[in-house]
PDB file of C-alpha atoms in Angstrom:
ATOM      1  CA  MET A   1     108.444  46.795 127.184  1.00 97.00           C
ATOM      2  CA  ILE A   2     105.258  49.933 126.929  1.00 97.00           C
ATOM      3  CA  ILE A   3     104.963  53.057 129.116  1.00 97.00           C
ATOM      4  CA  SER A   4     101.991  54.038 129.005  1.00 97.00           C
ATOM      5  CA  PRO A   5     101.547  57.464 131.246  1.00 96.00           C
ATOM      6  CA  GLY A   6      97.887  57.813 130.287  1.00 94.00           C
ATOM      7  CA  ARG A   7      96.129  54.635 130.638  1.00 96.00           C
ATOM      8  CA  GLY A   8      98.837  54.481 133.633  1.00 97.00           C
ATOM      9  CA  TYR A   9     100.496  51.014 133.116  1.00 98.00           C
ATOM     10  CA  ILE A  10     103.967  49.235 132.409  1.00 98.00           C
ATOM     11  CA  PHE A  11     103.935  46.652 130.614  1.00 98.00           C
ATOM     12  CA  VAL A  12     107.149  44.241 131.228  1.00 98.00           C
ATOM     13  CA  HIS A  13     108.313  41.874 127.544  1.00 98.00           C
ATOM     14  CA  ILE A  14     109.884  38.897 129.739  1.00 98.00           C
ATOM     15  CA  PRO A  15     111.425  37.321 126.418  1.00 96.00           C
ATOM     16  CA  LYS A  16     110.382  33.768 124.822  1.00 95.00           C
ATOM     17  CA  THR A  17     106.363  34.168 127.015  1.00 95.00           C
ATOM     18  CA  GLY A  18     103.889  35.433 124.000  1.00 92.00           C
ATOM     19  CA  GLY A  19     105.459  38.906 124.951  1.00 94.00           C
ATOM     20  CA  THR A  20     105.302  40.720 121.192  1.00 92.00           C
ATOM     21  CA  ALA A  21     102.048  39.536 121.149  1.00 92.00           C
ATOM     22  CA  MET A  22     100.417  41.197 123.350  1.00 95.00           C
ATOM     23  CA  ALA A  23     102.966  44.074 123.079  1.00 94.00           C
ATOM     24  CA  ALA A  24     101.346  43.928 119.104  1.00 92.00           C
ATOM     25  CA  ALA A  25      97.686  44.374 120.442  1.00 94.00           C
ATOM     26  CA  LEU A  26      98.517  47.018 123.441  1.00 95.00           C
ATOM     27  CA  GLU A  27     100.126  49.021 120.459  1.00 94.00           C
ATOM     28  CA  ALA A  28      97.308  48.472 118.290  1.00 92.00           C
ATOM     29  CA  ARG A  29      95.428  50.758 120.858  1.00 93.00           C
ATOM     30  CA  ALA A  30      98.044  53.180 121.644  1.00 93.00           C
ATOM     31  CA  HIS A  31      98.249  56.576 123.275  1.00 92.00           C
ATOM     32  CA  ARG A  32     100.220  58.820 121.255  1.00 91.00           C
ATOM     33  CA  ASP A  33     102.181  59.034 125.033  1.00 92.00           C
ATOM     34  CA  ASP A  34     102.712  55.464 125.192  1.00 95.00           C
ATOM     35  CA  ILE A  35     106.391  54.811 125.092  1.00 96.00           C
ATOM     36  CA  LEU A  36     107.225  51.914 123.432  1.00 96.00           C
ATOM     37  CA  ILE A  37     110.278  50.157 123.902  1.00 95.00           C
ATOM     38  CA  GLY A  38     110.153  47.040 120.904  1.00 91.00           C
ATOM     39  CA  ASP A  39     110.453  45.810 117.594  1.00 89.00           C
ATOM     40  CA  THR A  40     107.767  46.040 116.654  1.00 88.00           C
ATOM     41  CA  PRO A  41     106.394  48.945 113.737  1.00 88.00           C
ATOM     42  CA  LYS A  42     104.442  51.217 115.683  1.00 91.00           C
ATOM     43  CA  ALA A  43     107.546  51.289 118.822  1.00 92.00           C
ATOM     44  CA  GLN A  44     110.048  51.525 115.610  1.00 91.00           C
ATOM     45  CA  LYS A  45     108.551  54.508 114.573  1.00 91.00           C
ATOM     46  CA  ARG A  46     108.779  56.114 117.864  1.00 92.00           C
ATOM     47  CA  ARG A  47     112.169  55.246 118.216  1.00 90.00           C
ATOM     48  CA  GLY A  48     113.415  58.326 118.844  1.00 90.00           C
ATOM     49  CA  ARG A  49     111.518  59.050 121.233  1.00 89.00           C
ATOM     50  CA  VAL A  50     113.185  56.310 123.238  1.00 94.00           C
ATOM     51  CA  VAL A  51     116.249  57.352 122.085  1.00 91.00           C
ATOM     52  CA  LYS A  52     115.701  60.753 124.232  1.00 92.00           C
ATOM     53  CA  LEU A  53     115.396  58.973 126.994  1.00 94.00           C
ATOM     54  CA  SER A  54     117.770  58.747 129.929  1.00 92.00           C
ATOM     55  CA  ALA A  55     118.199  55.956 131.857  1.00 94.00           C
ATOM     56  CA  ARG A  56     119.946  53.601 134.013  1.00 92.00           C
ATOM     57  CA  GLY A  57     119.617  50.772 132.140  1.00 94.00           C
ATOM     58  CA  ARG A  58     119.353  49.556 128.434  1.00 94.00           C
ATOM     59  CA  LEU A  59     115.798  50.354 126.595  1.00 95.00           C
ATOM     60  CA  TRP A  60     114.875  47.677 124.812  1.00 94.00           C
ATOM     61  CA  LYS A  61     112.189  45.147 124.228  1.00 94.00           C
ATOM     62  CA  HIS A  62     113.078  43.393 127.587  1.00 96.00           C
ATOM     63  CA  ALA A  63     114.067  45.426 129.859  1.00 97.00           C
ATOM     64  CA  MET A  64     113.469  45.025 133.595  1.00 98.00           C
ATOM     65  CA  LEU A  65     111.952  47.779 135.631  1.00 98.00           C
ATOM     66  CA  SER A  66     114.496  48.340 136.985  1.00 97.00           C
ATOM     67  CA  ASP A  67     116.572  49.482 133.530  1.00 97.00           C
ATOM     68  CA  ILE A  68     114.280  52.810 133.454  1.00 97.00           C
ATOM     69  CA  ASP A  69     115.496  53.843 136.049  1.00 97.00           C
ATOM     70  CA  GLY A  70     115.257  57.999 135.354  1.00 96.00           C
ATOM     71  CA  VAL A  71     112.505  57.044 132.718  1.00 96.00           C
ATOM     72  CA  LEU A  72     110.452  56.634 136.083  1.00 97.00           C
ATOM     73  CA  SER A  73     111.552  56.829 139.824  1.00 96.00           C
ATOM     74  CA  PRO A  74     110.507  53.772 141.487  1.00 97.00           C
ATOM     75  CA  GLU A  75     107.500  55.601 143.442  1.00 97.00           C
ATOM     76  CA  GLU A  76     105.796  56.796 139.599  1.00 97.00           C
ATOM     77  CA  ILE A  77     106.433  53.150 138.840  1.00 98.00           C
ATOM     78  CA  ALA A  78     104.530  51.999 142.441  1.00 97.00           C
ATOM     79  CA  ALA A  79     100.858  54.236 141.117  1.00 97.00           C
ATOM     80  CA  MET A  80     101.049  51.769 137.473  1.00 98.00           C
ATOM     81  CA  PHE A  81     100.061  48.930 136.972  1.00 98.00           C
ATOM     82  CA  THR A  82     102.590  47.140 136.016  1.00 98.00           C
ATOM     83  CA  VAL A  83     101.959  43.820 134.201  1.00 98.00           C
ATOM     84  CA  THR A  84     103.876  41.102 132.458  1.00 98.00           C
ATOM     85  CA  LEU A  85     103.433  37.374 131.268  1.00 98.00           C
ATOM     86  CA  VAL A  86     104.911  34.094 132.470  1.00 98.00           C
ATOM     87  CA  ARG A  87     104.977  30.385 131.292  1.00 97.00           C
ATOM     88  CA  ASN A  88     106.150  26.593 131.870  1.00 98.00           C
ATOM     89  CA  PRO A  89     109.710  26.984 132.078  1.00 98.00           C
ATOM     90  CA  TRP A  90     109.907  23.488 130.413  1.00 98.00           C
ATOM     91  CA  ASP A  91     108.024  25.010 127.236  1.00 97.00           C
ATOM     92  CA  ARG A  92     109.521  28.484 127.266  1.00 97.00           C
ATOM     93  CA  MET A  93     113.487  26.441 127.081  1.00 97.00           C
ATOM     94  CA  VAL A  94     112.237  24.563 123.946  1.00 97.00           C
ATOM     95  CA  SER A  95     111.073  27.464 122.571  1.00 95.00           C
ATOM     96  CA  TYR A  96     113.875  30.067 123.362  1.00 96.00           C
ATOM     97  CA  TYR A  97     116.108  27.034 122.449  1.00 97.00           C
ATOM     98  CA  HIS A  98     114.049  26.689 118.348  1.00 96.00           C
ATOM     99  CA  TRP A  99     113.660  30.583 118.702  1.00 95.00           C
ATOM    100  CA  LEU A 100     117.583  30.831 119.014  1.00 96.00           C
ATOM    101  CA  ARG A 101     118.880  28.491 115.712  1.00 95.00           C
ATOM    102  CA  THR A 102     116.558  30.395 113.435  1.00 94.00           C
ATOM    103  CA  GLN A 103     118.745  34.054 114.277  1.00 93.00           C
ATOM    104  CA  ARG A 104     121.880  34.853 112.832  1.00 91.00           C
ATOM    105  CA  PHE A 105     123.171  37.480 115.128  1.00 93.00           C
ATOM    106  CA  ASP A 106     126.293  37.509 117.171  1.00 94.00           C
ATOM    107  CA  HIS A 107     125.097  37.059 119.972  1.00 94.00           C
ATOM    108  CA  PRO A 108     126.768  33.557 122.504  1.00 95.00           C
ATOM    109  CA  ALA A 109     123.478  32.115 123.225  1.00 96.00           C
ATOM    110  CA  VAL A 110     122.880  32.218 119.284  1.00 96.00           C
ATOM    111  CA  ALA A 111     126.614  30.594 118.072  1.00 96.00           C
ATOM    112  CA  LEU A 112     125.623  27.429 121.783  1.00 97.00           C
ATOM    113  CA  ALA A 113     122.474  26.686 119.779  1.00 97.00           C
ATOM    114  CA  ALA A 114     123.594  26.256 116.766  1.00 96.00           C
ATOM    115  CA  THR A 115     126.182  24.231 117.220  1.00 97.00           C
ATOM    116  CA  LEU A 116     124.777  22.421 120.658  1.00 98.00           C
ATOM    117  CA  PRO A 117     122.134  19.833 120.987  1.00 98.00           C
ATOM    118  CA  PHE A 118     119.028  20.708 123.170  1.00 98.00           C
ATOM    119  CA  ALA A 119     120.399  18.802 126.167  1.00 98.00           C
ATOM    120  CA  ALA A 120     123.936  19.783 126.151  1.00 98.00           C
ATOM    121  CA  PHE A 121     122.322  23.793 125.528  1.00 98.00           C
ATOM    122  CA  VAL A 122     120.820  23.235 128.771  1.00 98.00           C
ATOM    123  CA  ALA A 123     123.310  22.276 130.304  1.00 97.00           C
ATOM    124  CA  HIS A 124     126.253  24.235 129.389  1.00 97.00           C
ATOM    125  CA  PRO A 125     126.948  27.232 132.626  1.00 97.00           C
ATOM    126  CA  GLN A 126     125.551  29.934 129.777  1.00 96.00           C
ATOM    127  CA  THR A 127     122.772  28.616 129.839  1.00 97.00           C
ATOM    128  CA  SER A 128     122.629  27.680 133.725  1.00 95.00           C
ATOM    129  CA  ALA A 129     123.562  31.010 134.678  1.00 96.00           C
ATOM    130  CA  SER A 130     121.137  32.861 132.499  1.00 94.00           C
ATOM    131  CA  LEU A 131     118.130  31.194 133.895  1.00 94.00           C
ATOM    132  CA  ARG A 132     119.387  31.292 137.429  1.00 94.00           C
ATOM    133  CA  ALA A 133     119.732  35.259 137.266  1.00 94.00           C
ATOM    134  CA  ALA A 134     116.918  36.014 135.825  1.00 95.00           C
ATOM    135  CA  PRO A 135     113.587  34.646 137.675  1.00 97.00           C
ATOM    136  CA  TYR A 136     110.042  36.317 136.146  1.00 98.00           C
ATOM    137  CA  GLY A 137     110.356  38.181 139.039  1.00 98.00           C
ATOM    138  CA  ARG A 138     113.282  39.792 139.018  1.00 98.00           C
ATOM    139  CA  TYR A 139     111.471  41.708 135.984  1.00 98.00           C
ATOM    140  CA  MET A 140     109.497  43.323 137.763  1.00 98.00           C
ATOM    141  CA  GLN A 141     111.906  44.511 140.190  1.00 98.00           C
ATOM    142  CA  ASP A 142     112.432  48.679 140.397  1.00 97.00           C
ATOM    143  CA  VAL A 143     116.156  50.021 140.784  1.00 97.00           C
ATOM    144  CA  THR A 144     115.763  49.724 144.967  1.00 97.00           C
ATOM    145  CA  GLY A 145     115.152  45.935 144.394  1.00 97.00           C
ATOM    146  CA  GLN A 146     111.753  46.308 145.063  1.00 97.00           C
ATOM    147  CA  GLU A 147     109.913  43.988 143.341  1.00 98.00           C
ATOM    148  CA  ARG A 148     105.965  46.032 141.720  1.00 97.00           C
ATOM    149  CA  ALA A 149     104.433  43.669 139.958  1.00 97.00           C
ATOM    150  CA  SER A 150     100.696  44.233 139.970  1.00 98.00           C
ATOM    151  CA  LEU A 151      99.968  41.704 137.633  1.00 98.00           C
ATOM    152  CA  PHE A 152     101.731  37.846 136.309  1.00 98.00           C
ATOM    153  CA  ILE A 153      99.620  36.206 133.456  1.00 98.00           C
ATOM    154  CA  ARG A 154     100.732  32.910 133.443  1.00 97.00           C
ATOM    155  CA  LEU A 155     100.552  32.047 129.473  1.00 95.00           C
ATOM    156  CA  GLU A 156      99.416  28.943 129.896  1.00 95.00           C
ATOM    157  CA  HIS A 157      95.503  30.678 131.578  1.00 95.00           C
ATOM    158  CA  LEU A 158      96.229  34.351 129.511  1.00 94.00           C
ATOM    159  CA  GLU A 159      91.946  34.491 129.264  1.00 92.00           C
ATOM    160  CA  GLN A 160      91.419  34.172 132.938  1.00 95.00           C
ATOM    161  CA  ASP A 161      94.822  35.533 133.838  1.00 97.00           C
ATOM    162  CA  MET A 162      94.271  38.391 132.312  1.00 96.00           C
ATOM    163  CA  ALA A 163      90.940  40.170 133.922  1.00 97.00           C
ATOM    164  CA  PRO A 164      91.788  42.341 136.048  1.00 98.00           C
ATOM    165  CA  PHE A 165      94.459  44.108 133.361  1.00 98.00           C
ATOM    166  CA  VAL A 166      91.419  44.129 131.244  1.00 97.00           C
ATOM    167  CA  ALA A 167      89.698  45.569 134.218  1.00 98.00           C
ATOM    168  CA  HIS A 168      92.253  48.341 134.262  1.00 98.00           C
ATOM    169  CA  LEU A 169      92.344  48.978 130.520  1.00 97.00           C
ATOM    170  CA  GLY A 170      88.741  48.736 129.659  1.00 96.00           C
ATOM    171  CA  PHE A 171      89.184  46.908 126.991  1.00 95.00           C
ATOM    172  CA  ARG A 172      90.395  43.288 125.464  1.00 94.00           C
ATOM    173  CA  PRO A 173      93.454  43.280 123.620  1.00 94.00           C
ATOM    174  CA  GLU A 174      92.968  40.876 120.709  1.00 90.00           C
ATOM    175  CA  ILE A 175      95.771  38.983 120.952  1.00 88.00           C
ATOM    176  CA  GLY A 176      97.673  36.957 117.693  1.00 78.00           C
ATOM    177  CA  ARG A 177     100.347  35.235 117.184  1.00 67.00           C
ATOM    178  CA  LEU A 178     103.692  36.316 115.966  1.00 58.00           C
ATOM    179  CA  ASN A 179     107.572  34.755 116.722  1.00 58.00           C
ATOM    180  CA  ALA A 180     105.448  31.353 116.222  1.00 61.00           C
ATOM    181  CA  SER A 181     108.648  28.656 115.873  1.00 67.00           C
ATOM    182  CA  GLU A 182     109.425  25.494 113.926  1.00 75.00           C
ATOM    183  CA  ARG A 183     108.989  22.822 116.989  1.00 88.00           C
ATOM    184  CA  ALA A 184     106.126  20.087 118.280  1.00 91.00           C
ATOM    185  CA  ARG A 185     103.953  22.205 120.935  1.00 90.00           C
ATOM    186  CA  ASP A 186     104.777  19.202 123.674  1.00 95.00           C
ATOM    187  CA  HIS A 187     108.020  19.570 125.550  1.00 96.00           C
ATOM    188  CA  ARG A 188     107.847  16.531 127.042  1.00 97.00           C
ATOM    189  CA  GLY A 189     109.792  15.239 124.021  1.00 96.00           C
ATOM    190  CA  TYR A 190     112.906  17.184 123.837  1.00 97.00           C
ATOM    191  CA  TYR A 191     113.753  15.887 127.545  1.00 98.00           C
ATOM    192  CA  ASP A 192     115.361  13.647 129.419  1.00 97.00           C
ATOM    193  CA  ASP A 193     114.870  12.984 132.600  1.00 97.00           C
ATOM    194  CA  THR A 194     118.437  14.760 133.601  1.00 98.00           C
ATOM    195  CA  THR A 195     117.147  17.545 131.236  1.00 98.00           C
ATOM    196  CA  ALA A 196     113.795  18.066 133.379  1.00 98.00           C
ATOM    197  CA  GLU A 197     115.711  17.670 136.594  1.00 98.00           C
ATOM    198  CA  LEU A 198     117.995  20.211 135.477  1.00 98.00           C
ATOM    199  CA  VAL A 199     115.212  22.759 134.182  1.00 98.00           C
ATOM    200  CA  ALA A 200     113.528  22.691 137.334  1.00 98.00           C
ATOM    201  CA  ALA A 201     116.752  23.361 139.699  1.00 97.00           C
ATOM    202  CA  LEU A 202     117.116  25.876 137.585  1.00 97.00           C
ATOM    203  CA  CYS A 203     114.207  26.976 137.587  1.00 98.00           C
ATOM    204  CA  ALA A 204     113.067  26.004 140.768  1.00 98.00           C
ATOM    205  CA  GLU A 205     112.270  29.767 142.475  1.00 97.00           C
ATOM    206  CA  ASP A 206     109.344  30.051 138.927  1.00 98.00           C
ATOM    207  CA  ILE A 207     108.111  26.512 139.549  1.00 98.00           C
ATOM    208  CA  ALA A 208     107.185  26.560 143.349  1.00 98.00           C
ATOM    209  CA  ARG A 209     105.428  30.703 142.168  1.00 98.00           C
ATOM    210  CA  PHE A 210     103.329  29.497 140.004  1.00 98.00           C
ATOM    211  CA  GLY A 211     102.773  26.101 140.332  1.00 97.00           C
ATOM    212  CA  TYR A 212     103.996  24.904 137.239  1.00 98.00           C
ATOM    213  CA  ARG A 213     104.469  21.131 136.091  1.00 97.00           C
ATOM    214  CA  PHE A 214     106.790  19.224 133.351  1.00 97.00           C
ATOM    215  CA  ASP A 215     103.256  17.781 132.583  1.00 94.00           C
ATOM    216  CA  ASP A 216     101.205  20.591 132.307  1.00 91.00           C
ATOM    217  CA  VAL A 217     101.005  21.005 128.851  1.00 87.00           C
ATOM    218  CA  ALA A 218     100.264  23.796 126.031  1.00 72.00           C
ATOM    219  CA  SER A 219      95.884  23.977 124.869  1.00 62.00           C
ATOM    220  CA  LYS A 220      96.088  22.150 121.119  1.00 47.00           C
ATOM    221  CA  GLY A 221      94.212  26.428 120.592  1.00 41.00           C
ATOM    222  CA  PRO A 222      96.601  28.931 118.945  1.00 38.00           C
ATOM    223  CA  ALA A 223      98.232  30.289 121.414  1.00 43.00           C
ATOM    224  CA  PRO A 224     100.433  33.744 120.762  1.00 42.00           C
ATOM    225  CA  ASP A 225     104.711  33.271 120.287  1.00 45.00           C
ATOM    226  CA  ARG A 226     105.936  30.459 121.318  1.00 39.00           C
TER     227      ARG A 226
END
């Protein structure tokens, strides 16, 4: 997450949507008073500032808007340009699974991915509960439950969708590619019909809202944070 009082925006980093690359691009031109919450090099240098903040929720890279109550009020959040990235849920799930399999920290999802094949991982009650609990819009709700999203940027339509954010910033962030996972670009090969239908059911809200389809495949060009 990035809170930029000077530029009047909040960037919310939903996991496995390209957010690490976006955060790095924004941090490259960060203001001195920007609050950088994450594990990028510049955010780590400013970690002392984050530790001093008093917030209702956990201040970490994937914090939701509701988590920063106490740092900003709902009224202050409403006055800022709030932006996040979203991604095709079927593609995102493949990326999430393969990323987890490279991790070694102590977390139930890491343990599941290490021991289960992809279909079983998706079908596990823990994974299902996690997906149901956090549709994309949930990340953009303040502590009152009001959604405060100024802009959702679809990763697959990055250049087109981010135009309003570029206009707000007055510059175009130079987005590279970070956190690439070792996997085939076409997510469809990882699915059988049952698993594809399960993701469709679990992520129905996001799929309907952002117009995603199972057969939508990422372009062949470079993409951030796979």
